[in-house]
Structures are given as structure tokens and as C-alpha cells.
Coordinates of C-alpha atoms in Angstrom, one line a residue:
X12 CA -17.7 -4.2 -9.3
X13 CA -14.7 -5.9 -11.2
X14 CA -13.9 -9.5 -10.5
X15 CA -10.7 -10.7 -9.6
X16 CA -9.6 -11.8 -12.9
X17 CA -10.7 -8.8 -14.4
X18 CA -8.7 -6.5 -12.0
X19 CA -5.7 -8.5 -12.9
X20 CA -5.9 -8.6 -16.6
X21 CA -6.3 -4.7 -16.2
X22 CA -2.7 -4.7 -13.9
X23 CA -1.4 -7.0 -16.3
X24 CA -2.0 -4.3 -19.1
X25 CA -0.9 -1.8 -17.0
X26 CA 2.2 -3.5 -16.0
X27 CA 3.3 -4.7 -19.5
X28 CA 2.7 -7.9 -18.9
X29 CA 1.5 -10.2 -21.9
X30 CA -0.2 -12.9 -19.9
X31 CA -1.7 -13.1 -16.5
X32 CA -0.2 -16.9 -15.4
X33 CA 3.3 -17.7 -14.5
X34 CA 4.9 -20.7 -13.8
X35 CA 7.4 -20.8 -11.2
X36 CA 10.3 -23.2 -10.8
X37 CA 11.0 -23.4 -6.8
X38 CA 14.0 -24.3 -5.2
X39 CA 16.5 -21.4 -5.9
X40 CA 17.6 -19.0 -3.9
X41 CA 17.2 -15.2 -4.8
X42 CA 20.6 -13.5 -4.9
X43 CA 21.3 -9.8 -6.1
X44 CA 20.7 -6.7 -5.7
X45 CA 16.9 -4.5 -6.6
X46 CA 16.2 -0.9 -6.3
X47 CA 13.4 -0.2 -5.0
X48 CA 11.5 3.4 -5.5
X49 CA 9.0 5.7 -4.5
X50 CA 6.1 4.0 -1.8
X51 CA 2.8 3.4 -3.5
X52 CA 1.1 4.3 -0.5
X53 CA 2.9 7.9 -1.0
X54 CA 3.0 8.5 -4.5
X55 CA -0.3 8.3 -5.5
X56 CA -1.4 10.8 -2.4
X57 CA 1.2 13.6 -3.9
X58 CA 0.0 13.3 -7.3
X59 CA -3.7 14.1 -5.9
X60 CA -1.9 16.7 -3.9
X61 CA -1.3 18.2 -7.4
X62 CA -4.5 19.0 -7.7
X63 CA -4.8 21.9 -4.9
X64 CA -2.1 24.3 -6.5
X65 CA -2.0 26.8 -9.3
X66 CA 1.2 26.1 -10.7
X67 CA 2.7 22.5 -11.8
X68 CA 4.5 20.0 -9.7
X69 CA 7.1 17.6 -9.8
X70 CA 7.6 14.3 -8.1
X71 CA 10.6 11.7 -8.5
X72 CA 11.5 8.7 -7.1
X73 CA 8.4 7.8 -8.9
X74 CA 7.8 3.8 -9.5
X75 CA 5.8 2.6 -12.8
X76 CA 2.9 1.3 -11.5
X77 CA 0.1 0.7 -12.4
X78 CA -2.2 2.5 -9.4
X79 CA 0.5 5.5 -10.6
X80 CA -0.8 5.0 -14.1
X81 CA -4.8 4.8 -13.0
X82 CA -3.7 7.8 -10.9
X83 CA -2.2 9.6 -13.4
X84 CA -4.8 8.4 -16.0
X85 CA -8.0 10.3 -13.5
X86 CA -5.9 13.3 -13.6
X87 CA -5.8 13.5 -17.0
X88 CA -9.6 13.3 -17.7
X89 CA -9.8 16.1 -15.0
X90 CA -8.0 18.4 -17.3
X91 CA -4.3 17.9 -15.2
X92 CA -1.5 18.1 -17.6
X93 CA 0.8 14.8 -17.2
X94 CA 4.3 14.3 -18.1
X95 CA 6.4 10.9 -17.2
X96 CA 10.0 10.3 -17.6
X97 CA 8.9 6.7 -16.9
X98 CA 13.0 5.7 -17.3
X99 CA 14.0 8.7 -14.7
X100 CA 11.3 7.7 -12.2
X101 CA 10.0 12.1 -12.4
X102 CA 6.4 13.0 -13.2
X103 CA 5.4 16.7 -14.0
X104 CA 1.5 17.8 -13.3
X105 CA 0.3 21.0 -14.2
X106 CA -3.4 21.6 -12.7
X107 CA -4.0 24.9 -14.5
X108 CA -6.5 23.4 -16.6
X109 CA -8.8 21.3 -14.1
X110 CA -12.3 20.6 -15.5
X111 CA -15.5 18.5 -14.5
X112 CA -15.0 14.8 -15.6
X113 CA -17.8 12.5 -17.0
X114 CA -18.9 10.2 -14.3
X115 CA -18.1 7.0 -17.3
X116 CA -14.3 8.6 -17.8
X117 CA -13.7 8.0 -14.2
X118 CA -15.5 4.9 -14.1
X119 CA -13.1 3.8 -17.1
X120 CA -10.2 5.3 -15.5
X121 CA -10.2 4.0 -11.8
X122 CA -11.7 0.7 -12.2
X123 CA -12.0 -1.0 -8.7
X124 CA -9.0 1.5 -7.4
X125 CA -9.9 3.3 -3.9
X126 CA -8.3 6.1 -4.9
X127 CA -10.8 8.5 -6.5
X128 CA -12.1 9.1 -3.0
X129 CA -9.0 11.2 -2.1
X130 CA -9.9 13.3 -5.3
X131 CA -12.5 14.4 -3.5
X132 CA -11.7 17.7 -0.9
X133 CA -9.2 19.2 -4.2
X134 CA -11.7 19.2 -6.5
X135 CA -14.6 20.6 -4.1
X136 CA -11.8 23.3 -3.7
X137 CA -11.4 23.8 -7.5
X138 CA -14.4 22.9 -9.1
X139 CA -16.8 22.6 -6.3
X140 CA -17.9 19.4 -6.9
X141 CA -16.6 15.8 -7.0
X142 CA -17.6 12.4 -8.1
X143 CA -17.0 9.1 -6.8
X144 CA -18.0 6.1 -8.4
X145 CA -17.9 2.4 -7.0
X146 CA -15.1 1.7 -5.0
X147 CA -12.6 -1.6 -5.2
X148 CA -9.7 -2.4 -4.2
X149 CA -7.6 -5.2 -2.8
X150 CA -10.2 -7.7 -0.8
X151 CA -8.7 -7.8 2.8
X152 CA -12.0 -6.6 5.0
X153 CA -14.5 -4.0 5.2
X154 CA -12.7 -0.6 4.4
X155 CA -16.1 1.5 4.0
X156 CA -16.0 5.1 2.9
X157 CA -18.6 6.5 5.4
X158 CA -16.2 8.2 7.2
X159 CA -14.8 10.1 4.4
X160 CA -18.0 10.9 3.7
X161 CA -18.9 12.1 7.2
X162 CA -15.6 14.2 6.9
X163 CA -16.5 16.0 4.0
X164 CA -19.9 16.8 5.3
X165 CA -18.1 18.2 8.7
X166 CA -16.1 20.7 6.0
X167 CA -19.6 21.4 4.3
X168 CA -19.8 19.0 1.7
X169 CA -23.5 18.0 0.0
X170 CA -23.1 14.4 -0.4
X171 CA -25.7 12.8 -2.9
X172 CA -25.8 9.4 -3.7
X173 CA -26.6 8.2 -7.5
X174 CA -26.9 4.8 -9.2
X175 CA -23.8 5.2 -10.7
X176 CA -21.9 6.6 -7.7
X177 CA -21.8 10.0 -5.2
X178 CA -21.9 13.7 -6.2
X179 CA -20.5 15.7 -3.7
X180 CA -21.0 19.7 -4.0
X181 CA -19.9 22.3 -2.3
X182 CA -21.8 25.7 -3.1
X183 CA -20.5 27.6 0.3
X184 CA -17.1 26.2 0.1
X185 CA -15.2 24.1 2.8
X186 CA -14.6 25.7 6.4
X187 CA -12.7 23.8 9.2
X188 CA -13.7 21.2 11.3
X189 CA -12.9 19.6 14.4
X190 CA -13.0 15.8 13.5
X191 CA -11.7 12.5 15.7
X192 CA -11.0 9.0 14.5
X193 CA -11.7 6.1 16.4
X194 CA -8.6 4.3 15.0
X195 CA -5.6 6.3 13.5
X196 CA -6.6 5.0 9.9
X197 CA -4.1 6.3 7.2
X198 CA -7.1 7.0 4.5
X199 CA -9.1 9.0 6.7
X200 CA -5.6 11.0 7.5
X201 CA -5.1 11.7 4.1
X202 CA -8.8 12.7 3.2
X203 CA -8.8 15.2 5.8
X204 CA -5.4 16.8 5.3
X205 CA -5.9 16.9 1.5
X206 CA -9.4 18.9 2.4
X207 CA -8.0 20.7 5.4
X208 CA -5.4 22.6 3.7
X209 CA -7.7 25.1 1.6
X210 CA -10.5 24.9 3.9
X211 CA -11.6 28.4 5.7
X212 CA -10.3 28.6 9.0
X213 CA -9.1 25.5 11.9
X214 CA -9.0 22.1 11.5
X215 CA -8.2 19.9 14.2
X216 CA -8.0 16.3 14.0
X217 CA -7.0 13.7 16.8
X218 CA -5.7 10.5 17.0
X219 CA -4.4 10.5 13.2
X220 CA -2.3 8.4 11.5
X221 CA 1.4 9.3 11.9
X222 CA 3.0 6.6 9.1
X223 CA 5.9 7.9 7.5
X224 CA 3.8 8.3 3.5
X225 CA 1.8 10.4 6.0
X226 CA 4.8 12.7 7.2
X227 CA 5.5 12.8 3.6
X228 CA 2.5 13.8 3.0
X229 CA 2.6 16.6 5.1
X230 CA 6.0 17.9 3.9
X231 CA 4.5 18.2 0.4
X232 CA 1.2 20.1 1.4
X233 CA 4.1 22.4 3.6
X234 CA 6.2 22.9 0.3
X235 CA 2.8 23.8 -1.5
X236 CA 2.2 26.4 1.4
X237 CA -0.2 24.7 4.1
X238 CA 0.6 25.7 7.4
X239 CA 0.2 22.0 9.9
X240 CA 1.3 21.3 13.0
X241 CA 1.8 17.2 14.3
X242 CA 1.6 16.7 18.3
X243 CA 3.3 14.0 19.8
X244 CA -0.1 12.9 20.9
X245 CA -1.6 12.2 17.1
X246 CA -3.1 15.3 17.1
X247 CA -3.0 17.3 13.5
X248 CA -3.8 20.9 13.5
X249 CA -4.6 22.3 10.2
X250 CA -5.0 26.5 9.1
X251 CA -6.4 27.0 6.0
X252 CA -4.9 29.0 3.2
X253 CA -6.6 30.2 0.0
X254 CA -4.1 29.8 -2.3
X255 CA -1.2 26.8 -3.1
X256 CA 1.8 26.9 -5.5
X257 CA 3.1 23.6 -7.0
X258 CA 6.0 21.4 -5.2
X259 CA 8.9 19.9 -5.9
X260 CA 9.8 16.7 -4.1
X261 CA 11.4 13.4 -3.8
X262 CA 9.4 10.5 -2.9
X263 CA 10.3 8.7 0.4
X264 CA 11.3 4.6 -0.3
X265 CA 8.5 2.4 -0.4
X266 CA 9.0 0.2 2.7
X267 CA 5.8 -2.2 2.1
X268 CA 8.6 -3.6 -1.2
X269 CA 11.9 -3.5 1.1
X270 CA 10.5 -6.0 3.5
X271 CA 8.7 -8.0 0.7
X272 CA 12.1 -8.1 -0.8
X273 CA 13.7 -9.0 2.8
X274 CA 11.2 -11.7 3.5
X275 CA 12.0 -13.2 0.3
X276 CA 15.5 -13.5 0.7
X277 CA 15.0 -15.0 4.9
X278 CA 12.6 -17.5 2.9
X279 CA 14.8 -18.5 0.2
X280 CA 18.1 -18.6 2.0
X281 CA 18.8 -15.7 -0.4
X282 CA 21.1 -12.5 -0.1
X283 CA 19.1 -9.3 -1.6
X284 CA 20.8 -6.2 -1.3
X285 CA 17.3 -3.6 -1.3
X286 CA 19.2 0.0 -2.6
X287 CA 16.9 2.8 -2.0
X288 CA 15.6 1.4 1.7
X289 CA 16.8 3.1 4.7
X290 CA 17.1 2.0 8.1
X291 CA 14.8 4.7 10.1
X292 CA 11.6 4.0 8.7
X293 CA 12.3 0.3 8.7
X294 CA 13.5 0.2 12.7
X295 CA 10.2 -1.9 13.5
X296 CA 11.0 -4.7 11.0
X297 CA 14.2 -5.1 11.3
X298 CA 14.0 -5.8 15.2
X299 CA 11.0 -8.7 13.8
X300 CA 13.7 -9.7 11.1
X301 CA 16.6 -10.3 13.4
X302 CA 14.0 -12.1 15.9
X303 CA 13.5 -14.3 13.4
X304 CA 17.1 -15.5 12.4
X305 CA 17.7 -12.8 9.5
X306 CA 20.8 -11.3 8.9
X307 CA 20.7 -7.2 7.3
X308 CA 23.7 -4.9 7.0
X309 CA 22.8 -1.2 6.8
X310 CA 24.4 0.9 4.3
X311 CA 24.3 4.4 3.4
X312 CA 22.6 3.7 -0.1
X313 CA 20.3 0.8 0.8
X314 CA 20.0 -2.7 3.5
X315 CA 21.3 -5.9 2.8
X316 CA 19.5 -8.7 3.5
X317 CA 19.9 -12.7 4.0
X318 CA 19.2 -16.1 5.3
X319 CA 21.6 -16.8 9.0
X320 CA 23.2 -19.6 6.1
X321 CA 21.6 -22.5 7.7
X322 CA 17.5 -23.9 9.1
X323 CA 18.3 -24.0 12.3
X324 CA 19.7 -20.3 12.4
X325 CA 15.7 -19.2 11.7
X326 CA 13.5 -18.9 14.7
X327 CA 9.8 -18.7 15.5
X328 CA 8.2 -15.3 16.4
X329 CA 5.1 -13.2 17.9
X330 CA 4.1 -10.7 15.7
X331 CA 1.0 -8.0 16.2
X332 CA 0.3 -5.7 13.5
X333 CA -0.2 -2.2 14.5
X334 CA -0.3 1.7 13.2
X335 CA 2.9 3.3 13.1
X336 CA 5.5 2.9 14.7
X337 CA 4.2 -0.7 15.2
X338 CA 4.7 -3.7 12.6
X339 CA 3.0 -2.7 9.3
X340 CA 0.2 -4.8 8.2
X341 CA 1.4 -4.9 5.0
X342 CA 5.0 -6.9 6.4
X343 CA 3.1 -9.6 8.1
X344 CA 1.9 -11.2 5.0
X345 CA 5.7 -11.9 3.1
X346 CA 7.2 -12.8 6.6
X347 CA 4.6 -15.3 7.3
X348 CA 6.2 -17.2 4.4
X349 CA 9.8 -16.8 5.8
X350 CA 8.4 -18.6 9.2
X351 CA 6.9 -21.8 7.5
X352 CA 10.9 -22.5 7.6
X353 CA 11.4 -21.3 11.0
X354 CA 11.7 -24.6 13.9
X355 CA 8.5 -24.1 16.5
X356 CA 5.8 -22.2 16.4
X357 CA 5.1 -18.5 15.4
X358 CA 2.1 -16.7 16.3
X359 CA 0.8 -13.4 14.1
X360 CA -2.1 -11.6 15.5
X361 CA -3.4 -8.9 12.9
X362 CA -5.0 -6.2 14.6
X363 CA -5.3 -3.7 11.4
X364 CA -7.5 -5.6 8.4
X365 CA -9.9 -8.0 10.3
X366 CA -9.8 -10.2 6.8
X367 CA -5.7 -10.4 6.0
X368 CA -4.9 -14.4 6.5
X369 CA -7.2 -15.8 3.2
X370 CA -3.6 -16.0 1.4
X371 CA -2.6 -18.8 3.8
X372 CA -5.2 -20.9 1.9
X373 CA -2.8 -21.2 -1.0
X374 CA 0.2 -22.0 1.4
X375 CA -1.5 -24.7 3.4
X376 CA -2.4 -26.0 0.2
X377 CA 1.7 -26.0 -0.6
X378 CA 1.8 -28.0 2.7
X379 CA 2.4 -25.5 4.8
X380 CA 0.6 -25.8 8.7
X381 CA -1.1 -22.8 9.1
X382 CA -4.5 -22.7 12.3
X383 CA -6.2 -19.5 11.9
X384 CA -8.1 -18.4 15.1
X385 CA -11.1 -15.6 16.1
X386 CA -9.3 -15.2 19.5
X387 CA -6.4 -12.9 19.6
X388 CA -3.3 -14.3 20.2
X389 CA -0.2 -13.9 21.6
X390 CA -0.8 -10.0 22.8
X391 CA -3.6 -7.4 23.9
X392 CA -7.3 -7.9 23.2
X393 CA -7.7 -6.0 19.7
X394 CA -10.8 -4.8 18.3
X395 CA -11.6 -7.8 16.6
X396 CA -11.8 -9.9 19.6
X397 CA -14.8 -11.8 20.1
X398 CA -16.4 -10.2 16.6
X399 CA -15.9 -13.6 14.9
X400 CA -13.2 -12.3 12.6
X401 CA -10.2 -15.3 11.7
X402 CA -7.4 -12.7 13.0
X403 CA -5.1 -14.5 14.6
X404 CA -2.5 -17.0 12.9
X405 CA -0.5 -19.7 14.4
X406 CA 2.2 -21.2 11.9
X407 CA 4.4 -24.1 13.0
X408 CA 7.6 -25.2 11.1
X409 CA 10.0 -26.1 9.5
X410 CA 7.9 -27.6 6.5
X411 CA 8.7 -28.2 3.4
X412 CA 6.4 -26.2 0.4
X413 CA 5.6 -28.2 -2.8
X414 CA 4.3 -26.5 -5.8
X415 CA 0.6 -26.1 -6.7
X416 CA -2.0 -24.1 -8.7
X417 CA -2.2 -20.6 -6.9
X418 CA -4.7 -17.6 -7.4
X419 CA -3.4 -14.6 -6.5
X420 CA -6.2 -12.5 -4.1
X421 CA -4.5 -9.4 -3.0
X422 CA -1.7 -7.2 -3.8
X423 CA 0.6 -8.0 -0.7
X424 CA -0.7 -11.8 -0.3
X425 CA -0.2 -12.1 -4.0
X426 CA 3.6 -11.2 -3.8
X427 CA 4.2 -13.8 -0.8
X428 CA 2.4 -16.7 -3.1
X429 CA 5.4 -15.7 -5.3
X430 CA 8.0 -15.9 -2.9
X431 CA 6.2 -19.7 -1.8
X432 CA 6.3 -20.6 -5.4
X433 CA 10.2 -19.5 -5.3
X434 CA 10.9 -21.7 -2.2
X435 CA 8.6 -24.9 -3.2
X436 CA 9.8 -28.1 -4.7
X437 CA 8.8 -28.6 -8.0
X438 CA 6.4 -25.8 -10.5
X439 CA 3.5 -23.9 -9.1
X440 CA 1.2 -21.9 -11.6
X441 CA 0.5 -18.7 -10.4
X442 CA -2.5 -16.9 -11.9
X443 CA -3.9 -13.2 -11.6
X444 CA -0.2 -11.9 -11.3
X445 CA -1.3 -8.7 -12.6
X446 CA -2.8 -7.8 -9.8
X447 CA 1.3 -7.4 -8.0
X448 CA 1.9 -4.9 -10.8
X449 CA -0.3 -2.3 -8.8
X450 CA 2.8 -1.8 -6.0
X451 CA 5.9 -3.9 -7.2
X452 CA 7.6 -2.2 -10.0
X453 CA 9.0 -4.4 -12.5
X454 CA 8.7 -7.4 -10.2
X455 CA 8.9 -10.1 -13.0
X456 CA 12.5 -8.3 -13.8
X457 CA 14.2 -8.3 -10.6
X458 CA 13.2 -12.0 -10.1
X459 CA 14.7 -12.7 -13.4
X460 CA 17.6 -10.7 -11.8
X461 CA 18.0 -12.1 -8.7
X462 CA 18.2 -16.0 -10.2
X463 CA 14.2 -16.6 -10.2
X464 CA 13.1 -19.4 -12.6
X465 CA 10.1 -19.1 -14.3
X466 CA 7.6 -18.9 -17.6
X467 CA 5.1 -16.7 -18.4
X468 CA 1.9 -18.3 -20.1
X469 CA 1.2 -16.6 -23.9

């Protein structure tokens, strides 16, 4: 498996970037406006989605990158025809020549990325079999893959497992399957609706995940021909079909980048107007943002966000992550930088990731105070109670941040040390910034944009 540094010198190609370390000037507030495109968490899913038709599809409001690029990279070694208009944000895939790929051109291709997983139920469809090698991915707690292999074995799957990875075959085809999920995870959703669909027969699977990129999701496999039902209840229903035609479709926003770019501006006593986001899928966050002393303004092209104009305007919060519609696990991590500034004490209970507060290490260290707790706090008993998991945060303020040496550890924890580094006094040194090039698009630009000072080591 890759090491940190060597998944971020990878992003850092990816993302254009000539060096992996930045140096950060703090102190200045971020002002402007950013667009902000298709969600990572969606994108990616569609393009596998590709894979299941017999005609091409097309996708904008596509970001560049990089888990796009790996994405589109594996697709291409399966034979999928790829066409970018990087500058138009519109990818074209055409699977009508899908082929077997060498278990060492995947390897190459995905690197520590989750993703190839999801390839899995298309390709059992097309080809009949799939490989997966050694998974990554960002390093926030134990996200195992033995429930997609269960799943696939509940469709009919032959799962076999090599030193270099899993075969999976499938020499009867896939039939339906009734399948439940202790906890509405949004992988396990996609892995069974991208199988589902060409599946013989009935699929039925309870308490799924209902996120929005999940919705999306579904309107895509709909335009491609699947025939699913959603119950209030979390329940999907899924009929097979044998046959799916190519889509054409607009990503929805990616909302896990509007609230970074909101939590930046609450932190920095900035004003970022974030075109692109919209105000339904954000509902949860907002409600947190005003709790907290932030100011937005809803428009019909995008949400402005800013600081209330003075410290004492900023107030402490309880947070608890949660599935949809509950506050995204992915928002917690930016915010908790926003409420090192906020007078009192804040309390985040993470009930998603049992392993999401290691980024705080880096804040303390900027002087933030910061206890981290196995008890949950501040809400209902979660599954991580009494499971010795640090899941529970308690962050007391105002402080004020001072630069230091930061290594970045995750993709969202990795874009809140930047927006630290932004409100700090003095420079901070930021390595393994290529790692924030897998979900923020041209994230070194818009800083630039929105008044950021910094260098980038050559």
C-alpha cells in the first residue's frame, strides 16, 4: 500500500502541481468569489455507471480532479473510450469496446483509490469477471470491503482472493437479491445499485443511503433505463433490465467544497461568494452555519458566505455527524477550524468515521485547544460508544493560531490545515498538498483568487 507521501506526490501530478510543500502566509482574509463544480463523491460513481450501457455517455459539470483522472484513467485500460473538454467541465465515454484489464494496469492506474471496487457489478455484467486490487484511500477508520464482497456473492458472484488482489467471476450471471445494511453506508448503496440494475429479476435493499450523489445516482441509472423505486423508509427496490443505453446528464454541485469554502470564509472573517451551490441540498449546514455566527445570502446562481464582521458575533456549537439529511461528516472537519474562533466551548461528536479527529493534531499544535474523548458527547449514544474510538471533540475558544510545520493526512482534514494556515499568525509549511487535489479543483487558484498568500516549494 502507498504511503502518504507517495499518494500525494501522485495528486500533486495529477493536479499539476510542481511541488508537494506550500508555504502559507496567515493573517488575510479570503474575499471573492469560486465556482465550484460537479461533487466528487458523484462524479466518479456516473463515470463507472458508463460502464453498464451500449452506447456512450456524457457528463458535465465535471471538476478536474484527480480521483476523476484515476477514474477516467481505469476506464481507459478497460477498453472505455474517454474524451475531456477539461476547460468545459464535459466528459464523453463510449463503453463499446470494454475488454479484460491486466491486474498491474489497474494496479498502476488506481493506486491507493477505493474506487475500483464499484467497477466491480458492471464489469461482471460485461465481461463476467472483475478484479480488484489493494484498496487505499483517505485514512479516517476502518472502511473494509467485506460487505461489497458479501453483496456480490448475494447476486452470484465467485469471489477469489489472490496475492495481488480478488477475482470475482460470474459464469451464471447476477440475479437479484434481497440485501440489508446495518448502517445506511453510501458505498455499499452504490455497489448494490450499480449491480442491481442488470441483475435478473428483484432487488431489494433496506436501510440505504439516501445522500443527494445517491439521488443522483439513481437519476442516471433511470436515464440509462433502470427501473428503481426509493421509499420514504430507506428502502430501494430494484428490477432488473438486460439492456442500458448511454445518459446524458448534469452533475449535481459538490456540497463537501461549498461548505469547505463557507468554513473558510466564517474562519477568516472572509466574504466567499460559492457560485454553483444551492440552498436545498445544503439546508443541514446552513442551520449549523448560522448557529455559529455566519452570515449566507442565497442566490439563484450560488450562496454567499461571511464572517458576522466582528469575534464576538461567532458562537460555540453542538454538532453530530449523521447520514443524510443529517450534518455531513465531511463538513465537520473545515468548521471545526471556524469554532477555534468562536467564545465558549463547542462540542462535535462524529458518529460516521470512528477515526476523523487525527487532523486536530496539527491545530493543537497551531495552539488551538482541542480534548478529544471515547465518550459520546453532546447527543445520543452512537455506535462507537464504549468501543474505545477518540470520537468525540470538545474545542474551546477564541484562540489565536500561529503558524507551524503541517502534514496533511486526509483529503478533507488536509483542506482545513489550509484554511488554519490562512488564519495563523505568521508562515506555516504545509506538506503532502497533493493529496487536496483529489476533491478540490484548482484549489491553489482560487486561494490565489480570493487574496491567499503563499509559495510553493520548487
Amino acid at each position: 500500500m502507498s504511503t502518504l507521501t507517495e499518494d500525494a506526490a501522485r495528486f500533486a501530478k495529477f493536479s499539476g502541481l510542481d511541488a508537494d510543500t506550500i508555504t502559507f502566509h496567515g493573517g488575510q482574509p479570503l474575499r471573492g468569489r469560486v465556482h465550484v463544480r460537479g461533487a466528487k463523491n458523484f462524479v466518479t460513481k456516473a463515470m463507472v455507471a458508463s460502464l453498464l450501457a451500449d452506447s456512450p455517455s456524457v457528463l458535465r459539470n465535471v471538476p478536474d480532479i484527480s480521483d476523476v483522472r484515476i477514474v477516467a484513467g481505469l476506464l481507459g485500460v478497460h477498453g472505455v473510450d474517454v474524451e475531456r473538454d477539461v476547460a468545459g467541465g464535459e466528459i464523453r465515454l463510449d463503453p463499446s469496446n470494454v475488454k479484460r484489464a491486466h491486474s498491474a494496469e489497474i494496479n498502476a492506474h488506481a493506486g491507493s483509490s477505493r474506487i475500483p471496487i464499484l467497477f466491480c457489478g458492471p464489469l461482471l455484467h460485461q465481461l463476467g469477471e472483475a478484479f480488484i486490487p489493494d484498496l487505499g484511500g483517505c485514512r479516517i477508520g476502518d472502511r473494509p470491503i467485506d460487505f461489497h464482497l458479501s453483496a456480490l456473492r448475494s447476486f452470484g458472484a465467485i469471489v477469489d482472493k489472490l496475492p495481488e488482489g480478488i477475482r470475482l467471476t460470474a459464469p451464471n450471471g447476477l440475479t437479484g437479491a434481497k440485501i440489508h445494511l446495518d448502517y445506511p453506508s453510501v458505498g455499499a448503496t452504490e455497489q448494490v445499485l450499480l449491480t442491481a440494475v442488470r441483475a435478473q429479476g428483484l432487488t431489494e435493499l433496506s436501510n440505504a443511503a439516501i445522500e443527494p450523489e445517491i439521488m443522483d445516482l439513481i437519476n442516471v441509472l433511470q436515464k440509462m433505463g433502470a427501473v428503481i423505486s426509493v421509499d420514504a423508509d430507506r428502502v430501494i427496490r430494484i428490477e432488473g433490465v438486460t439492456t442500458m443505453h448511454g445518459y446524458d446528464h448534469k452533475s449535481i454541485f459538490d456540497r463537501n467544497e461549498a461548505a469547505s469554502w463557507a468554513a473558510a470564509a466564517l474562519a477568516t472573517n472572509g466574504d466567499i461568494f460559492v457560485e454553483g451551490a444551492s440552498q436545498a441540498e445544503m439546508l443541514t449546514f446552513l442551520n449549523v452555519f448560522r448557529k455559529a455566527g455566519g452570515v449566507f445570502e442565497v442566490h439563484d446562481d450560488g450562496i454567499r458566505f461571511s464572517h458576522p464582521g466582528d469575534q464576538a458575533g461567532l458562537r460555540p456549537v453542538v454538532i453530530e455527524t449523521d447520514v443524510h439529511p443529517g450534518f455531513m461528516t465531511d463538513w465537520q472537519q473545515p468548521l471545526v477550524v471556524a469554532l477555534t474562533q468562536a467564545p465558549g466551548v463547542s462540542i462535535v461528536h462524529e458518529t460516521v468515521y470512528e477515526q476523523r479527529f487525527g487532523f486536530t493534531e496539527a491545530l493543537v499544535e497551531m495552539g488551538a485547544t482541542i480534548e478529544l474523548h471515547r465518550e459520546c458527547l453532546g447527543g445520543q449514544k452512537c455506535r462507537f460508544g464504549q468501543r474505545n474510538f477518540v470520537h468525540s471533540a470538545v474545542i474551546s475558544g477564541p484562540v489565536q493560531l500561529h503558524g507551524a510545520d503541517i502534514q496533511v493526512p486526509d483529503l478533507r482534514g488536509g483542506f482545513s490545515h489550509l484554511i488554519a494556515a490562512l488564519m495563523a499568525t505568521g508562515e506555516s509549511r504545509v506538506s503532502n498538498v497533493g493529496i487536496i487535489a483529489r476533491g478540490y479543483e484548482n484549489f491553489l487558484v482560487k486561494l490565489r483568487d480570493l487574496g491567499a498568500e503563499f509559495e510553493i516549494e520548487n
